[in-house]
Short mmCIF file of C-alpha atoms in Angstrom, two decimals:
data_model
loop_
_atom_site.label_atom_id
_atom_site.label_comp_id
_atom_site.label_asym_id
_atom_site.label_seq_id
_atom_site.Cartn_x
_atom_site.Cartn_y
_atom_site.Cartn_z
CA MET A 1 0.00 0.00 0.00
CA SER A 2 1.35 3.41 -1.00
CA GLU A 3 1.83 6.25 1.49
CA LYS A 4 -1.15 8.08 -0.02
CA ASP A 5 -3.39 5.02 0.37
CA GLU A 6 -2.25 4.59 3.96
CA LEU A 7 -3.03 8.23 4.71
CA MET A 8 -6.48 7.92 3.10
CA ALA A 9 -7.23 4.83 5.21
CA GLU A 10 -6.05 6.67 8.33
CA ALA A 11 -8.21 9.70 7.50
CA PHE A 12 -11.33 7.58 7.00
CA ALA A 13 -10.63 5.79 10.29
CA HIS A 14 -10.57 9.17 12.06
CA LEU A 15 -13.82 10.19 10.36
CA GLU A 16 -15.43 6.92 11.45
CA ALA A 17 -14.19 7.48 15.00
CA GLY A 18 -15.73 10.97 15.16
CA ASP A 19 -12.44 12.83 14.86
CA PRO A 20 -12.88 15.11 11.82
CA GLU A 21 -10.17 17.54 13.02
CA THR A 22 -7.41 14.94 12.58
CA ALA A 23 -8.92 13.77 9.30
CA LEU A 24 -8.84 17.37 8.08
CA GLU A 25 -5.14 17.65 8.90
CA ILE A 26 -4.45 14.46 6.96
CA GLY A 27 -6.53 15.77 4.06
CA LYS A 28 -4.43 18.92 3.87
CA ARG A 29 -1.28 16.81 3.90
CA LEU A 30 -2.66 14.74 1.03
CA GLU A 31 -3.45 17.93 -0.87
CA SER A 32 0.20 18.97 -0.58
CA MET A 33 1.01 15.63 -2.21
CA GLN A 34 -1.28 16.52 -5.16
CA TYR A 35 -3.65 13.63 -4.40
CA SER A 36 -7.29 14.00 -5.48
CA GLY A 37 -8.55 12.04 -2.49
CA ALA A 38 -7.49 15.00 -0.36
CA TYR A 39 -10.57 16.93 -1.45
CA GLU A 40 -12.92 14.10 -0.53
CA VAL A 41 -11.39 13.74 2.94
CA GLN A 42 -11.40 17.47 3.65
CA ALA A 43 -14.97 17.89 2.44
CA MET A 44 -16.25 15.06 4.62
CA ALA A 45 -14.35 16.46 7.60
CA TYR A 46 -15.81 19.94 7.11
CA ALA A 47 -19.30 18.42 6.78
CA ASP A 48 -18.80 16.54 10.05
CA LEU A 49 -17.82 19.87 11.59
CA ASP A 50 -21.14 21.30 10.35
CA ASP A 51 -19.45 23.54 7.78
CA VAL A 52 -21.10 22.31 4.59
CA GLU A 53 -20.34 25.60 2.82
CA GLN A 54 -16.62 24.98 3.25
CA ALA A 55 -17.07 21.37 2.18
CA ILE A 56 -18.65 22.58 -1.05
CA ALA A 57 -15.85 25.10 -1.61
CA VAL A 58 -13.24 22.34 -1.18
CA LEU A 59 -15.04 20.06 -3.64
CA GLU A 60 -15.43 22.83 -6.19
CA ALA A 61 -11.67 23.27 -6.04
CA GLY A 62 -11.33 19.50 -6.27
CA VAL A 63 -13.38 19.06 -9.44
CA ALA A 64 -11.48 21.95 -11.02
CA HIS A 65 -8.23 20.14 -10.21
CA ALA A 66 -9.44 16.62 -11.06
CA PRO A 67 -12.57 16.86 -13.26
CA GLY A 68 -12.48 13.15 -14.09
CA VAL A 69 -12.98 11.93 -10.52
CA TRP A 70 -16.64 10.99 -10.24
CA LEU A 71 -16.59 10.62 -6.45
CA LEU A 72 -15.81 14.33 -6.07
CA TRP A 73 -18.66 15.32 -8.37
CA GLN A 74 -21.09 13.04 -6.54
CA LEU A 75 -20.11 14.32 -3.11
CA LEU A 76 -20.45 17.88 -4.42
CA GLY A 77 -23.96 17.02 -5.63
CA ASN A 78 -24.86 15.54 -2.24
CA TYR A 79 -23.79 18.61 -0.29
CA ARG A 80 -25.41 21.04 -2.72
CA SER A 81 -28.60 19.02 -2.41
CA ASP A 82 -28.38 19.15 1.39
CA LEU A 83 -28.37 22.96 1.15
CA GLY A 84 -31.29 23.02 -1.27
CA ARG A 85 -29.21 24.04 -4.29
CA PHE A 86 -30.90 21.56 -6.55
CA PRO A 87 -30.02 22.82 -10.06
CA ALA A 88 -26.35 22.98 -9.06
CA ALA A 89 -26.61 19.54 -7.43
CA ILE A 90 -28.11 18.06 -10.58
CA GLU A 91 -25.29 19.55 -12.66
CA ALA A 92 -22.81 17.82 -10.37
CA TYR A 93 -24.60 14.46 -10.68
CA GLU A 94 -24.66 14.77 -14.45
CA ALA A 95 -20.91 15.42 -14.41
CA ALA A 96 -20.42 12.42 -12.12
CA ALA A 97 -22.42 10.21 -14.48
CA ASN A 98 -20.21 11.27 -17.38
CA CYS A 99 -17.07 9.91 -15.72
CA ALA A 100 -18.26 7.19 -13.34
CA PRO A 101 -17.59 3.50 -14.12
CA ASP A 102 -20.68 1.59 -15.24
CA GLU A 103 -20.91 -0.30 -11.94
CA ASP A 104 -21.04 2.98 -9.99
CA LEU A 105 -23.69 4.70 -12.10
CA VAL A 106 -26.37 3.01 -10.00
CA ILE A 107 -25.26 5.10 -6.99
CA VAL A 108 -25.07 8.34 -8.97
CA ASP A 109 -28.54 7.77 -10.44
CA PHE A 110 -30.01 7.16 -6.98
CA ASN A 111 -28.55 10.35 -5.52
CA HIS A 112 -29.65 12.28 -8.62
CA ALA A 113 -33.19 10.94 -8.14
CA ASN A 114 -33.13 11.87 -4.46
CA ALA A 115 -32.18 15.48 -5.30
CA LEU A 116 -35.04 15.68 -7.81
CA ALA A 117 -37.42 14.32 -5.17
CA ARG A 118 -36.25 16.92 -2.66
CA GLN A 119 -36.80 19.57 -5.30
CA GLY A 120 -40.39 18.36 -5.69
CA ASN A 121 -39.88 17.17 -9.26
CA PHE A 122 -41.43 13.77 -8.58
CA ALA A 123 -41.98 12.63 -12.19
CA ALA A 124 -38.35 13.32 -13.11
CA ALA A 125 -37.23 11.65 -9.90
CA GLN A 126 -39.19 8.52 -10.80
CA THR A 127 -37.60 8.41 -14.24
CA GLN A 128 -34.13 8.80 -12.77
CA LEU A 129 -34.81 6.19 -10.07
CA ASP A 130 -35.97 3.74 -12.74
CA ARG A 131 -32.41 3.80 -14.07
CA THR A 132 -31.22 2.63 -10.67
CA PHE A 133 -33.60 -0.33 -10.63
CA GLU A 134 -32.83 -1.19 -14.25
CA SER A 135 -29.08 -1.28 -13.65
CA PRO A 136 -27.42 -4.70 -14.03
CA HIS A 137 -25.19 -3.67 -11.12
CA LEU A 138 -28.01 -3.06 -8.61
CA ALA A 139 -27.55 -6.33 -6.71
CA GLN A 140 -23.86 -5.72 -6.10
CA ALA A 141 -24.68 -2.37 -4.50
CA GLY A 142 -25.94 -4.34 -1.49
CA ARG A 143 -29.18 -5.01 0.31
CA ALA A 144 -29.11 -1.79 2.37
CA PHE A 145 -28.71 0.31 -0.79
CA ILE A 146 -31.66 -1.49 -2.40
CA GLU A 147 -33.76 -0.77 0.70
CA ASN A 148 -32.85 2.93 0.41
CA ALA A 149 -33.93 2.90 -3.23
CA ILE A 150 -37.19 1.15 -2.28
CA ALA A 151 -37.84 3.78 0.39
CA LEU A 152 -37.36 6.54 -2.17
CA ARG A 153 -39.69 4.84 -4.65
CA MET A 154 -42.34 4.50 -1.94
CA HIS A 155 -41.85 8.15 -0.96
CA LEU A 156 -42.46 9.23 -4.55
CA PHE A 157 -45.67 7.20 -4.74
CA VAL A 158 -46.95 8.66 -1.46
CA ALA A 159 -46.00 12.18 -2.50
CA GLN A 160 -48.07 11.77 -5.65
CA GLY A 161 -51.09 10.32 -3.86
CA GLU A 162 -50.53 6.69 -4.87
CA PRO A 163 -50.39 4.90 -1.50
CA LYS A 164 -51.50 1.52 -2.89
CA ALA A 165 -48.51 1.53 -5.25
CA ALA A 166 -46.24 2.30 -2.28
CA ILE A 167 -47.72 -0.60 -0.31
CA ALA A 168 -47.32 -2.94 -3.29
CA THR A 169 -43.68 -1.85 -3.60
CA TYR A 170 -43.07 -2.81 0.03
CA GLU A 171 -44.85 -6.14 -0.37
CA ALA A 172 -42.66 -6.97 -3.37
CA LEU A 173 -39.56 -6.20 -1.28
CA ALA A 174 -40.80 -8.38 1.58
CA LYS A 175 -41.31 -11.35 -0.75
CA GLN A 176 -37.81 -11.19 -2.21
CA GLU A 177 -35.36 -13.88 -1.20
CA HIS A 178 -31.93 -12.55 -0.36
CA ASP A 179 -28.68 -13.87 1.04
CA GLU A 180 -27.57 -10.79 2.94
CA GLU A 181 -29.01 -8.64 5.66
CA GLY A 182 -29.97 -5.07 4.98
CA SER A 183 -29.71 -2.26 7.46
CA ASN A 184 -31.85 -1.23 10.40
CA VAL A 185 -31.35 2.35 9.20
CA SER A 186 -32.66 1.77 5.69
CA MET A 187 -35.52 -0.49 6.85
CA ALA A 188 -36.63 2.19 9.30
CA ASP A 189 -37.03 4.54 6.35
CA VAL A 190 -38.86 1.90 4.31
CA LEU A 191 -41.31 1.29 7.15
CA ALA A 192 -41.75 5.03 7.67
CA GLU A 193 -42.89 5.37 4.07
CA LEU A 194 -45.18 2.36 4.50
CA SER A 195 -46.74 4.05 7.53
CA HIS A 196 -47.41 7.20 5.51
CA ALA A 197 -49.01 5.05 2.79
CA TYR A 198 -51.33 3.34 5.27
CA LYS A 199 -52.22 6.74 6.73
CA GLN A 200 -53.07 8.02 3.27
CA THR A 201 -55.42 5.07 2.69
CA GLY A 202 -57.18 5.85 5.99
CA ASP A 203 -55.88 2.77 7.82
CA ASN A 204 -54.74 4.62 10.94
CA ALA A 205 -54.18 1.47 12.99
CA LYS A 206 -51.71 0.02 10.49
CA ALA A 207 -50.06 3.41 10.11
CA MET A 208 -49.41 3.53 13.85
CA THR A 209 -48.25 -0.09 14.12
CA THR A 210 -45.87 0.33 11.22
CA ALA A 211 -44.44 3.61 12.53
CA LEU A 212 -43.79 1.96 15.91
CA GLU A 213 -41.98 -0.84 14.10
CA ALA A 214 -39.92 1.74 12.19
CA VAL A 215 -38.61 3.42 15.34
CA GLN A 216 -37.77 0.02 16.81
CA HIS A 217 -35.53 -0.60 13.81
CA TYR A 218 -33.70 2.72 14.23
CA LYS A 219 -34.95 5.34 16.64
CA TRP A 220 -32.57 8.00 15.30
CA SER A 221 -34.29 8.02 11.90
CA ASP A 222 -35.90 11.41 11.27
CA ALA A 223 -38.23 9.71 8.79
CA ALA A 224 -39.35 7.14 11.37
CA LEU A 225 -39.93 9.75 14.07
CA TRP A 226 -41.92 11.91 11.65
CA ALA A 227 -44.00 8.89 10.58
CA LEU A 228 -44.81 8.15 14.22
CA ARG A 229 -45.89 11.74 14.90
CA ALA A 230 -47.98 11.78 11.72
CA ALA A 231 -49.60 8.44 12.55
CA ARG A 232 -50.56 9.70 16.02
CA ASP A 233 -51.80 12.95 14.48
CA GLU A 234 -52.32 14.75 17.80
CA GLN A 235 -51.87 18.49 18.33
CA SER A 236 -52.46 20.64 21.38
CA GLU A 237 -52.09 24.33 22.10
CA THR A 238 -51.12 23.47 25.67
CA ALA A 239 -48.38 20.97 24.79
CA ARG A 240 -44.80 21.93 25.59
CA ALA A 241 -41.54 21.36 23.72
CA MET A 242 -39.07 19.78 26.14
CA HIS A 243 -35.46 18.58 26.14
CA LEU A 244 -35.30 15.63 28.54
CA ILE A 245 -32.40 13.76 30.08
CA VAL A 246 -33.56 10.17 30.54
CA GLU A 247 -32.02 7.36 32.56
CA GLY A 248 -32.69 3.64 32.38
CA GLN A 249 -31.37 0.11 32.78
CA TRP A 250 -30.10 -1.74 29.69
CA TYR A 251 -31.31 -5.30 29.22
CA GLU A 252 -28.05 -7.20 28.60
CA PRO A 253 -24.31 -6.94 29.32
CA LEU A 254 -22.08 -5.16 26.83
CA GLU A 255 -20.06 -7.74 24.93
CA ASP A 256 -17.09 -5.44 24.34
CA GLU A 257 -16.70 -4.90 28.09
CA ASP A 258 -17.73 -7.89 30.21
CA PRO A 259 -20.15 -10.26 28.47
CA ASP A 260 -20.70 -12.09 31.77
CA GLY A 261 -21.05 -8.94 33.84
CA PRO A 262 -24.11 -6.97 34.88
CA ALA A 263 -26.22 -5.04 32.36
CA PRO A 264 -25.25 -1.37 32.35
CA GLU A 265 -27.38 1.60 33.16
CA PHE A 266 -27.67 4.37 30.58
CA VAL A 267 -28.35 8.05 30.07
CA THR A 268 -29.78 9.50 26.85
CA THR A 269 -31.64 12.59 25.70
CA TYR A 270 -34.93 13.29 23.95
CA ASP A 271 -36.66 16.30 22.42
CA VAL A 272 -40.40 15.82 22.85
CA VAL A 273 -43.64 17.75 22.44
CA ALA A 274 -46.11 16.65 25.11
CA GLU A 275 -48.56 17.98 27.68
CA ASN A 276 -46.35 17.04 30.63
CA GLU A 277 -43.46 14.83 31.72
CA GLU A 278 -45.72 11.81 32.24
CA GLU A 279 -46.95 11.92 28.66
CA ALA A 280 -43.44 12.65 27.42
CA LEU A 281 -42.14 9.51 29.12
CA ARG A 282 -44.85 7.42 27.46
CA LEU A 283 -43.85 8.80 24.06
CA ILE A 284 -40.18 8.18 24.79
CA ALA A 285 -40.89 4.59 25.84
CA GLU A 286 -42.25 3.84 22.36
CA CYS A 287 -38.79 4.50 20.94
CA GLU A 288 -36.90 2.30 23.40
CA PRO A 289 -36.58 -1.50 23.44
CA PRO A 290 -39.50 -3.10 25.33
CA GLN A 291 -37.06 -4.62 27.84
CA VAL A 292 -35.98 -1.21 29.19
CA ARG A 293 -39.28 0.66 29.27
CA GLU A 294 -40.20 0.01 32.89
CA SER A 295 -36.79 1.31 34.02
CA LEU A 296 -37.06 4.67 32.25
CA ARG A 297 -37.06 7.79 34.40
CA ILE A 298 -36.65 11.48 33.65
CA ALA A 299 -33.61 13.01 35.33
CA GLU A 300 -33.91 16.57 34.02
CA THR A 301 -36.34 18.60 31.92
CA HIS A 302 -35.49 21.79 30.04
CA PRO A 303 -37.86 23.91 27.91
CA ILE A 304 -37.10 24.27 24.19
CA GLU A 305 -37.53 27.67 22.63
CA ASN A 306 -39.91 27.54 19.68
CA ASP A 307 -37.71 29.38 17.18
CA ASP A 308 -36.63 26.58 14.87
CA GLY A 309 -37.30 23.28 16.59
CA ALA A 310 -40.35 21.48 17.86
CA SER A 311 -43.19 23.93 18.34
CA ALA A 312 -45.80 23.78 21.09
CA THR A 313 -48.48 23.64 18.40
CA ALA A 314 -46.71 20.92 16.41
CA PHE A 315 -47.63 17.24 16.42
CA LYS A 316 -47.11 15.56 19.75
CA GLY A 317 -44.27 13.08 19.84
CA VAL A 318 -40.51 12.63 19.77
CA TYR A 319 -38.51 14.97 17.55
CA ALA A 320 -34.96 13.91 18.33
CA THR A 321 -33.11 11.39 20.47
CA GLY A 322 -29.49 11.35 21.54
CA ASP A 323 -26.93 8.57 21.79
CA TYR A 324 -26.66 6.25 24.76
CA HIS A 325 -24.08 6.84 27.48
CA MET A 326 -23.62 3.48 29.19
CA TYR A 327 -22.10 2.97 32.63
CA GLN A 328 -21.92 0.10 35.09
CA PRO A 329 -24.16 0.06 38.17
CA GLY A 330 -22.45 1.83 41.03
CA GLU A 331 -20.54 4.16 38.75
CA GLU A 332 -21.64 7.76 38.52
CA GLY A 333 -23.38 8.41 35.19
CA ASP A 334 -22.66 11.91 33.95
CA LEU A 335 -25.83 13.64 32.79
CA LEU A 336 -25.82 14.74 29.19
CA ASP A 337 -25.99 18.34 28.06
CA ASP A 338 -27.16 17.59 24.52
#
């Protein structure tokens, strides 16, 4: 492995470990070595640091320096799309498609379709997504990728008032035989779209059941949390937006610590709109594994200002949930600030 490849691997390891600052330093070193991967690393590091504008600026410099590198064009399209710059994002995806290997076009087409869907151009998004499903390389993209594509197709059907087509799309996915597991993340999004489809047909019970299943797959999914709030469909002028610090008891030992030891306790956070703490805890419990629900308790409650987050007149439910902080019984669990 060359020095550049080793540095790239090291940079990605730092990104995976939540250390974008070190990855950024490595990216700048790679740039001094005239290596195109430097732009990809730096852009991803800036994005992790919540500076998407700088990530875009780096990638624009990157595609000027190495216009034949499709990964840079695609990443540029993704970040432009995240900021709502859809025409510019689509230009980037078109450039990526012009230089990507055939086996990678399936990924470019999917991201292109997603940008069109975000833009509200649903017919064009469907046409672009069809290219993804027609690709001979779709299977090799992996089960989780296919689930993401299915979720997007279902979203497009729901957005255009065709819930039965969305449900049929899910049923076709469920019947497929496959040799690999997908992802809890992607299946949460699939089930979220299925919940919206049931809601659109008027089957509120199935909408609720499916949304609850979605958050059990991956409670950090914005799509799953939104589907659950929409399925409940409850609003109240007296409800409050709250940031809650929640404690509980996990249901099994942590294998990477002591697989034969006691189950740890945990601290996590939730942003919830509810009438009071009692209702908030019930809503939170829906997002947690059934085995921990009886142990849940609220440690702290803080009001959320209604400037850009959950509003007191919004749908009741969970809007965001934090990571788990695990600690062994008897140890002092530090309460979380965010």
